[in-house]
Short mmCIF file of C-alpha atoms and ligand atoms in Angstrom, two decimals:
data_model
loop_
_atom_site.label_atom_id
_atom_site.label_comp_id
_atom_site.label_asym_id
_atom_site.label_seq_id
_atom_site.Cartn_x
_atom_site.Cartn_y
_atom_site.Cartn_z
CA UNK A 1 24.04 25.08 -17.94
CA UNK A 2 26.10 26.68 -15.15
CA UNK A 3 24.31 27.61 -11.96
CA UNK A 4 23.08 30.61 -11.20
CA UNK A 5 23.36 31.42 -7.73
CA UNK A 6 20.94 34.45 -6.33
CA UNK A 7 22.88 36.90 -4.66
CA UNK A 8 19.66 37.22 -2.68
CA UNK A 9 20.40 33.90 -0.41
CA UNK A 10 23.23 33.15 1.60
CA UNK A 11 24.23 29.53 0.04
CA UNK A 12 25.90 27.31 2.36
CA UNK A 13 27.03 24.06 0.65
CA UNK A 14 27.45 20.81 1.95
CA UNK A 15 31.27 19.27 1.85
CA UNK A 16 30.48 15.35 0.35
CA UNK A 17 26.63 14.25 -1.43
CA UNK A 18 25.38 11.84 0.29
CA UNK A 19 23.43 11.07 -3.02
CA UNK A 20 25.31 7.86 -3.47
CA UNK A 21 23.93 6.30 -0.33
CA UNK A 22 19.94 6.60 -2.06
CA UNK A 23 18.52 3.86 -3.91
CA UNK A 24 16.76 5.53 -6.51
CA UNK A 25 15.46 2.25 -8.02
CA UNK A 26 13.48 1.76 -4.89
CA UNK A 27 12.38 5.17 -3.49
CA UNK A 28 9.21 5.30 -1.40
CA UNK A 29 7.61 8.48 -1.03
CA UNK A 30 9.21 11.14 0.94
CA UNK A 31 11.49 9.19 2.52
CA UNK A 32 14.99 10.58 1.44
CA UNK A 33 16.27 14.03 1.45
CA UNK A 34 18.27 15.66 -0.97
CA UNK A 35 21.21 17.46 0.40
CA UNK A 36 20.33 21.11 1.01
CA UNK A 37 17.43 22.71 2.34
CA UNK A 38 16.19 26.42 2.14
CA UNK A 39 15.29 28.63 5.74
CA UNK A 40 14.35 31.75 6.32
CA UNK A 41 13.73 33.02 10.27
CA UNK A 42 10.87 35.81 10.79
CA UNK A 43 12.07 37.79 13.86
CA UNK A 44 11.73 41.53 15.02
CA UNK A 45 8.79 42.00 12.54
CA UNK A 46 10.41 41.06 9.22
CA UNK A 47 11.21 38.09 7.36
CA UNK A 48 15.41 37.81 7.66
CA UNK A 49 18.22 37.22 5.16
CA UNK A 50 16.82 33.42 3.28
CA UNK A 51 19.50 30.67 3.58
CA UNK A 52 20.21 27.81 1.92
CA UNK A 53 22.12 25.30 4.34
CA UNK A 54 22.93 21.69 4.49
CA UNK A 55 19.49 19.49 4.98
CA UNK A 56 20.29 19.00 9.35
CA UNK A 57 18.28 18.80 12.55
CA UNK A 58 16.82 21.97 13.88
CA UNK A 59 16.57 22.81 17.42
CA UNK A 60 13.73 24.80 19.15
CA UNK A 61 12.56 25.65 22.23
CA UNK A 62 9.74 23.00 23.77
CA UNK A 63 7.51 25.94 24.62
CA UNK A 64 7.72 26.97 21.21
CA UNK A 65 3.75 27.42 19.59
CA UNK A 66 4.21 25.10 17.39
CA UNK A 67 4.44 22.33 19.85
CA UNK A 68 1.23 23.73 21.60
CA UNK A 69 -1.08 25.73 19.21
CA UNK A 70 -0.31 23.95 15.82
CA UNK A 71 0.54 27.23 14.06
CA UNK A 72 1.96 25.47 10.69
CA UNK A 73 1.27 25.59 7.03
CA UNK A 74 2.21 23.62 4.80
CA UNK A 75 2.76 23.31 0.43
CA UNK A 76 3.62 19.82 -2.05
CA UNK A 77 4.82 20.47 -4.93
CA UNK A 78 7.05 18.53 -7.50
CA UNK A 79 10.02 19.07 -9.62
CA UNK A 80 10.27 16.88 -12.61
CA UNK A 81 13.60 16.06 -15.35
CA UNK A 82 13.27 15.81 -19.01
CA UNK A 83 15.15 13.96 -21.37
CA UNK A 84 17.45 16.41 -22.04
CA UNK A 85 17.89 16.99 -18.29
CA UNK A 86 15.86 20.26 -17.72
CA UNK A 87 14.21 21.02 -14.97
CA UNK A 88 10.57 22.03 -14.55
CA UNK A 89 8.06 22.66 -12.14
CA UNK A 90 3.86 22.88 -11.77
CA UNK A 91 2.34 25.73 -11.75
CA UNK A 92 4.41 26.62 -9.00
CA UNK A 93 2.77 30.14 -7.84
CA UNK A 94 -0.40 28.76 -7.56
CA UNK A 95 1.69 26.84 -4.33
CA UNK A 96 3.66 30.21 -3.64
CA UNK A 97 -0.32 32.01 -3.11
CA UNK A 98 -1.93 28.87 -1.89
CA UNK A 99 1.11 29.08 1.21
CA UNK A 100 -0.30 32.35 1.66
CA UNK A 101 -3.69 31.95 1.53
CA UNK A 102 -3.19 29.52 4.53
CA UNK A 103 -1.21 31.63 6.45
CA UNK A 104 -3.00 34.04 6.65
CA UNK A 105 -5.86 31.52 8.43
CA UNK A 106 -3.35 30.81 11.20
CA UNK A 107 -2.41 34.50 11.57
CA UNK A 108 1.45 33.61 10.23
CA UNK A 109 2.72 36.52 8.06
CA UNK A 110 3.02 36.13 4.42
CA UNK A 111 5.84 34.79 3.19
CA UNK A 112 7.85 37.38 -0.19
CA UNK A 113 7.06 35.86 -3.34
CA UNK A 114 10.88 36.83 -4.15
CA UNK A 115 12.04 34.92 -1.21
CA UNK A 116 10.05 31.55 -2.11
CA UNK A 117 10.56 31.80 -6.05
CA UNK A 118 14.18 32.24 -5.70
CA UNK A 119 14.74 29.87 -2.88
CA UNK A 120 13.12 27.03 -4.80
CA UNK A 121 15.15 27.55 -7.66
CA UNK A 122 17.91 28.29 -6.23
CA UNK A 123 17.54 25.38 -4.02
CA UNK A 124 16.32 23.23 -7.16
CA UNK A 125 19.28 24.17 -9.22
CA UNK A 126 21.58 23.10 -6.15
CA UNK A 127 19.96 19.57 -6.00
CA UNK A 128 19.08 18.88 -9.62
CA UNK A 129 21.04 15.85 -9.60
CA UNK A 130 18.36 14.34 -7.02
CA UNK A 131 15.95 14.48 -9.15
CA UNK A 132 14.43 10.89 -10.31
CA UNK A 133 14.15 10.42 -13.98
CA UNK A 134 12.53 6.99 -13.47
CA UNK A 135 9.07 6.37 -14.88
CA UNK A 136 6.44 7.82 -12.18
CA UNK A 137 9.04 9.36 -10.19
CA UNK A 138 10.15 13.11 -9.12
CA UNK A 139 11.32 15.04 -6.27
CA UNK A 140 8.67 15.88 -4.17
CA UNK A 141 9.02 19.87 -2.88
CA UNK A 142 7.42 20.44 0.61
CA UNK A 143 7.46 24.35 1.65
CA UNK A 144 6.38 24.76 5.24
CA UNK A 145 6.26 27.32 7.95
CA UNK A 146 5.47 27.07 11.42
CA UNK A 147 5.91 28.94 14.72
CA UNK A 148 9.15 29.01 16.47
CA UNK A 149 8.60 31.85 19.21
CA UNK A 150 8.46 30.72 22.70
CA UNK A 151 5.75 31.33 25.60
CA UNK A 152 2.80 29.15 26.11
CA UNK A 153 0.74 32.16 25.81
CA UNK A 154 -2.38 30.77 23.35
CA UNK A 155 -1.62 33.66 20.76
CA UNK A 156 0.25 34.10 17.50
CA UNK A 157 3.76 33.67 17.56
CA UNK A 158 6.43 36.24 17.09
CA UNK A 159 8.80 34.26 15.45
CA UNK A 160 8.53 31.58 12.63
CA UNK A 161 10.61 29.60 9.97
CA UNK A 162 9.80 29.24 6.89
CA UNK A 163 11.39 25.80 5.21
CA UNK A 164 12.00 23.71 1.61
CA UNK A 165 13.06 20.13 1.73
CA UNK A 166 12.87 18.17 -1.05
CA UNK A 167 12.19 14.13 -1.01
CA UNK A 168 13.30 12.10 -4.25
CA UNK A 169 10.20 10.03 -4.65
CA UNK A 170 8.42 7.35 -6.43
CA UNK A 171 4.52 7.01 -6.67
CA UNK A 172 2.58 7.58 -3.41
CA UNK A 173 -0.50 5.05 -4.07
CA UNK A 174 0.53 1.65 -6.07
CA UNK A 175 -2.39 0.71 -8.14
CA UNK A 176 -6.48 1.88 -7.53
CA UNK A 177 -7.75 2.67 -4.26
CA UNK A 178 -10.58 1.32 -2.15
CA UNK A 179 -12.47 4.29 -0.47
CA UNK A 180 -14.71 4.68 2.45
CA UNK A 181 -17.34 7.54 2.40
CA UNK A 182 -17.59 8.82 6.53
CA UNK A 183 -20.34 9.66 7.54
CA UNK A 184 -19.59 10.55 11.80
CA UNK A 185 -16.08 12.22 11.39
CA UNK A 186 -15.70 15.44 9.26
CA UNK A 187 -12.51 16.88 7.61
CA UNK A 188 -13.70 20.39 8.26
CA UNK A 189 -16.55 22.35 8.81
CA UNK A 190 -17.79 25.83 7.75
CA UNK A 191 -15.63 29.00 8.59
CA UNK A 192 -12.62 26.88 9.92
CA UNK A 193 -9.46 25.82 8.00
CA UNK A 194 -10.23 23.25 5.46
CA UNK A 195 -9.40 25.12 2.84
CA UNK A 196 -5.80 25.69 3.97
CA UNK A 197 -3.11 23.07 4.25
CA UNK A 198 -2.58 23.67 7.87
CA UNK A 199 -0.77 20.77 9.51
CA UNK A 200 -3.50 19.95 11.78
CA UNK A 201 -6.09 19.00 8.78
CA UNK A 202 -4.44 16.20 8.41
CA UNK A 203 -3.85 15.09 11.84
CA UNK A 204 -7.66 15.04 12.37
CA UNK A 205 -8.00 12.33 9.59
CA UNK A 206 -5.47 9.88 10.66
CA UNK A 207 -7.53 8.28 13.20
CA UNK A 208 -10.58 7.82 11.23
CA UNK A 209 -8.70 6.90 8.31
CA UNK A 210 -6.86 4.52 10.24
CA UNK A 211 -10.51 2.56 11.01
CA UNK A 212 -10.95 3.21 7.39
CA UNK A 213 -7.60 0.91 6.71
CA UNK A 214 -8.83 -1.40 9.51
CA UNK A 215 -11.81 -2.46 7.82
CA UNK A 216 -10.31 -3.00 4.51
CA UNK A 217 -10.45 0.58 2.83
CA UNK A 218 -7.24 2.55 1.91
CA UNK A 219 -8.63 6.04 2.45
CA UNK A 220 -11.63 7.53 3.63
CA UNK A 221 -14.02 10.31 1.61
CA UNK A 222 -14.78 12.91 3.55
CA UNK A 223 -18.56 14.53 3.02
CA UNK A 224 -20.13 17.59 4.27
CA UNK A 225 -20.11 18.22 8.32
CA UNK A 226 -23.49 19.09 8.58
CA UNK A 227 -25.23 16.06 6.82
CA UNK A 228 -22.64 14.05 5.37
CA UNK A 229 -24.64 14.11 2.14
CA UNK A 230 -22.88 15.75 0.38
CA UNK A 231 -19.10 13.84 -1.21
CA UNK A 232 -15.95 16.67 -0.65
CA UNK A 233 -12.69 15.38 -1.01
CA UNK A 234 -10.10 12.62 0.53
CA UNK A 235 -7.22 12.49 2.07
CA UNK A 236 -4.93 14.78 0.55
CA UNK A 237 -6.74 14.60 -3.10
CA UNK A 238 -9.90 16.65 -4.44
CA UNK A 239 -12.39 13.83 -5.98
CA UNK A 240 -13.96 13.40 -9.64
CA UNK A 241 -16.68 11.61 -11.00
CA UNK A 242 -17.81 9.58 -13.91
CA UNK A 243 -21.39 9.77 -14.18
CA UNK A 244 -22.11 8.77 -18.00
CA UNK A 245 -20.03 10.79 -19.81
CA UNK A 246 -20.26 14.12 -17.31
CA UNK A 247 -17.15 14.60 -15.22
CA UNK A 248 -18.20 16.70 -11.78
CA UNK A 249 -16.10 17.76 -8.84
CA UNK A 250 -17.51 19.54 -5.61
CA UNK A 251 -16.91 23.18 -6.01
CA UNK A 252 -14.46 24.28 -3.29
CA UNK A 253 -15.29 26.48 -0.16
CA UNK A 254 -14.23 27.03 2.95
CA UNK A 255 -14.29 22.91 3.80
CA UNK A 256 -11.93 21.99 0.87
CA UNK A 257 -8.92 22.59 -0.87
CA UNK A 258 -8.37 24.63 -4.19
CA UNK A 259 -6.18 21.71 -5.58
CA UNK A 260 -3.71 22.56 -8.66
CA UNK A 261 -4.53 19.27 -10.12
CA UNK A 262 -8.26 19.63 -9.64
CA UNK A 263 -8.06 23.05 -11.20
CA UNK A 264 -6.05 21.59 -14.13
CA UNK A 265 -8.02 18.77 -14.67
CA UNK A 266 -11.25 21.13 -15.30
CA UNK A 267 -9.31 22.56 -17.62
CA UNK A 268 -7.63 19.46 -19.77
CA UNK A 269 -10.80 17.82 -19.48
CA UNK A 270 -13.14 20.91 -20.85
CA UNK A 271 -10.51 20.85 -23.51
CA UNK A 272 -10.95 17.53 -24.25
CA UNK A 273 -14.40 18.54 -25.12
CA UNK A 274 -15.81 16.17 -22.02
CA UNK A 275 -18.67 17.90 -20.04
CA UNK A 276 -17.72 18.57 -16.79
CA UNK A 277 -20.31 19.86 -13.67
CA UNK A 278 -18.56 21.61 -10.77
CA UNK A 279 -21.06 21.22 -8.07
CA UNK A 280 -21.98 19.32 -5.31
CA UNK A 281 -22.18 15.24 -5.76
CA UNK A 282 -24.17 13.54 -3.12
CA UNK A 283 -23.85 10.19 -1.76
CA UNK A 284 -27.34 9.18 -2.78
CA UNK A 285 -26.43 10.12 -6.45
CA UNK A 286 -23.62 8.00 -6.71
CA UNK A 287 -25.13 4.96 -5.15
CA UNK A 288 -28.08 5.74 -7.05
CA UNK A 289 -25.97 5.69 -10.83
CA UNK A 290 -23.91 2.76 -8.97
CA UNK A 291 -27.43 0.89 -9.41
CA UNK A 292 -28.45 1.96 -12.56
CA UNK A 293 -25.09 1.33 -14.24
CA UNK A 294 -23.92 5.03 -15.23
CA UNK A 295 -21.57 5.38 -12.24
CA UNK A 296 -18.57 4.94 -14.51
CA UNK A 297 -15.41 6.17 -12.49
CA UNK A 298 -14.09 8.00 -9.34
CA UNK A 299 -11.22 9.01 -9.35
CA UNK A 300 -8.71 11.53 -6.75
CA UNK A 301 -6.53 14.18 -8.16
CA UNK A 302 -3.57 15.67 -6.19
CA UNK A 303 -0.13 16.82 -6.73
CA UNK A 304 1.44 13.86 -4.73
CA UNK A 305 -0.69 11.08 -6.71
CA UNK A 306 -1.39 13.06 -9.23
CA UNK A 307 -4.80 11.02 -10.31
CA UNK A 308 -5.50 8.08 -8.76
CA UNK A 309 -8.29 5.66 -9.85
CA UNK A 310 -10.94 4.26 -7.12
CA UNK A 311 -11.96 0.72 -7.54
CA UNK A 312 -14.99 0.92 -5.45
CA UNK A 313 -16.14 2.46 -2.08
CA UNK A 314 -17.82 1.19 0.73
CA UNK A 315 -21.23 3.36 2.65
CA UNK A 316 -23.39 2.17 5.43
CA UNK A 317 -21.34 -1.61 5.62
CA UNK A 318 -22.12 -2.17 1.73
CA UNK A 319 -19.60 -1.96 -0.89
CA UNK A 320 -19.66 -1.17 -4.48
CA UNK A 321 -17.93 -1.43 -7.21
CA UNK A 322 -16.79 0.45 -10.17
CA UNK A 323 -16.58 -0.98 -13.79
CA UNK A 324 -12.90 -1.20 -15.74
CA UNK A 325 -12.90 1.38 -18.47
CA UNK A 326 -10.98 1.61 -21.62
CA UNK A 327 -9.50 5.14 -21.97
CA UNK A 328 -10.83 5.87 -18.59
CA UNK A 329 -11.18 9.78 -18.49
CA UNK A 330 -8.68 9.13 -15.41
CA UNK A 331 -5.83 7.63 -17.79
CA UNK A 332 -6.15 10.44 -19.88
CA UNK A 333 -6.31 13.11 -17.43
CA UNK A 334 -3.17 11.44 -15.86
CA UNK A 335 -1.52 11.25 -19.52
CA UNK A 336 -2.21 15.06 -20.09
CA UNK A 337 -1.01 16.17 -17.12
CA UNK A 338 2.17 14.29 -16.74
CA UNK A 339 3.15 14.71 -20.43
CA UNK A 340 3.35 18.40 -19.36
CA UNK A 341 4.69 17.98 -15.99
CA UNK A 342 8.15 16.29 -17.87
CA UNK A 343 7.79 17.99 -20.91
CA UNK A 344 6.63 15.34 -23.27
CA UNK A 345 3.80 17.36 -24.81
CA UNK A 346 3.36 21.16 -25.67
CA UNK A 347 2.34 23.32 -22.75
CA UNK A 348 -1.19 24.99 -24.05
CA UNK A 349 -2.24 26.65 -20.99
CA UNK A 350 1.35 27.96 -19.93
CA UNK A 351 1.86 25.47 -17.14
CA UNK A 352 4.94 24.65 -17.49
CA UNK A 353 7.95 26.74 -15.30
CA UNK A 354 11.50 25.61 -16.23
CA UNK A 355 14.13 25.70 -12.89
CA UNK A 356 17.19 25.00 -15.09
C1 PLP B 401 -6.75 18.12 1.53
C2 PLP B 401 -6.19 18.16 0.16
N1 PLP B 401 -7.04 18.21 -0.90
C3 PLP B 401 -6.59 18.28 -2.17
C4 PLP B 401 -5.24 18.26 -2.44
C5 PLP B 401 -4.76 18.37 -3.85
O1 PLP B 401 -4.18 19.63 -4.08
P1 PLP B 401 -3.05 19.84 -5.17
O2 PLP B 401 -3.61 19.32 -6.45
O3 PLP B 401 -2.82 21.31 -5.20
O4 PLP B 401 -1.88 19.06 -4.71
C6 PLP B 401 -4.32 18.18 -1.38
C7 PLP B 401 -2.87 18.15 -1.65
O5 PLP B 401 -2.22 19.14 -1.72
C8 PLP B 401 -4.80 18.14 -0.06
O6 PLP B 401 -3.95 18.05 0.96
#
């Protein structure tokens, strides 16, 4: 298929690929970069003319609010290859809205739908060849926007960029996980920005996850601020769980992310005819069902690990353990979702958005 250029970006290509220097029989996650990425500068009011450049350095001011105020947004997507090398994405407005949606909590203007639909294919189209075809793999798609306008003024900035990079990738976690549930940091709390995927979410949990990875754990569970009673989500992954045959998920709010993958789990799984519960899971519940047996599985559901199974988690110094299942719901959610994803299965719910 021949590319099909928008007219709407200004395409600047690069001269030589360095796609022969990658390794794609040993990619980490995010760790490589393809060789073009997509910007777009908001100045005077109005989101300019959207390039499409070489992937390079960028250079900004140090009083620039980014640097000070931690005005940045952020999205993860993925772009997956099928046999017959076509390229498809996720459910990739849900990402264009979700950007949105966050911006709008740090007071950074909204970003055209135009511009970031036709900049990720465009960009997409450019780079296809980066994409991994190896079991497990894809290219991982990371939108972003931040504040580039100088002053150290503590208010919105004037300026901004709006980015896509894209990271050939393998799978983020190897194998289950071992979670801790926290009960003296939070995540979020009610009427701030947990529900966005502002960059400094995440900053807040590396410390606290880091104790979590000193004692043993590989991630922590984050529960409600005001008690911690209540389970809400980890890392960068909404959380399910097994009780009996009942699937449940916290419903989100303010505190937690409207994940794709939770969303489209609900969905697979209702049509799988399994009950599911969206409401809130406290920790007493699960250790309770622990005891009694009918704690069956946890598992975490995100776009960058897509599900990932929980071998046990730890509360108050104790651990416990979950059981191996045979056609865990988690395999099965996993097998639904990534049989869309690289177009191995028919596409029910209209998922499915081909790039090329
Ligand atoms: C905090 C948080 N929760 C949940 C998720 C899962 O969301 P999605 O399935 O849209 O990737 C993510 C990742 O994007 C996240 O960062």
């Amino acid at each position: 298929m021949s590319l099909e250029i928008s007219t709407l970006i200004d395409v600047q290509k690069v001269e030589k690929s360095k796609i022969s220097q990658v390794d794609f029989n040993n990619l980490p996650f995010g760790q490589e970069h393809t060789d073009h990425m997509f910007v777009c500068d908001y100045k005077d009011g109005k989101w300019q003319q959207p390039k499409i450049m070489p992937y390079q350095n960028i250079s900004l001011d140090p009083s620039a609010k980014i640097f000070h105020y931690g005005q940045s947004v952020f999205e993860g997507m993925k772009a997956y290859k099928d046999t017959q090398n076509k390229v498809w994405l996720f459910r990739p407005l849900d990402n264009q809205k979700r950007i949105n949606i966050s911006s709008k909590r740090l007071a950074i203007p909204e970003f055209p739908e135009e511009y970031f639909m036709e900049g990720l294919k465009t960009l997409l189209q450019i780079d296809s060849d980066w994409i991994p075809t190896t079991e497990g793999s894809s290219l991982y798609v990371r939108p972003f926007v931040f504040a580039t306008g100088k002053g150290l003024h503590a208010s919105p900035s004037k300026e901004y960029k709006f980015i896509i990079v894209c990271s050939p990738s393998g799978s983020y976690f190897a194998g289950k996980v071992k979670v801790l549930i926290e009960e003296n940091y939070s995540r979020s709390a009610n009427g701030g920005v947990g529900f966005a995927k502002a960059g400094g979410n995440y900053a807040g949990q590396f410390y606290p996850t880091q104790l979590a990875i000193e004692k043993g754990y590989n991630q922590v569970i984050w529960t409600d601020d005001n008690k911690h009673e209540y389970i809400e989500e980890a890392g960068a992954m909404n959380i399910f769980v097994r009780i009996g045959d009942t699937l449940l998920t916290a419903p989100t709010s303010d505190r937690i992310l409207d994940g794709i993958t939770r969303k489209s789990v609900i969905e697979i799984a209702k049509d799988e005819g399994i009950h599911v519960e969206v409401r809130k899971i406290s920790v007493d519940e699960l250790i309770e069902a622990s005891k009694k047996g009918t704690l069956k599985e946890m598992f975490g559901a995100g776009t960058a690990a897509v599900i990932s199974p929980i071998s046990g988690f730890g509360f108050r110094g104790k651990d416990y353990e979950l059981p191996e299942i045979e056609n865990s719901y988690a395999t099965r959610m996993k097998k639904r979702i990534t049989d869309i994803q690289y177009n191995r299965s028919d596409d029910k719910f209209g998922w499915r958005y081909l790039v090329k």
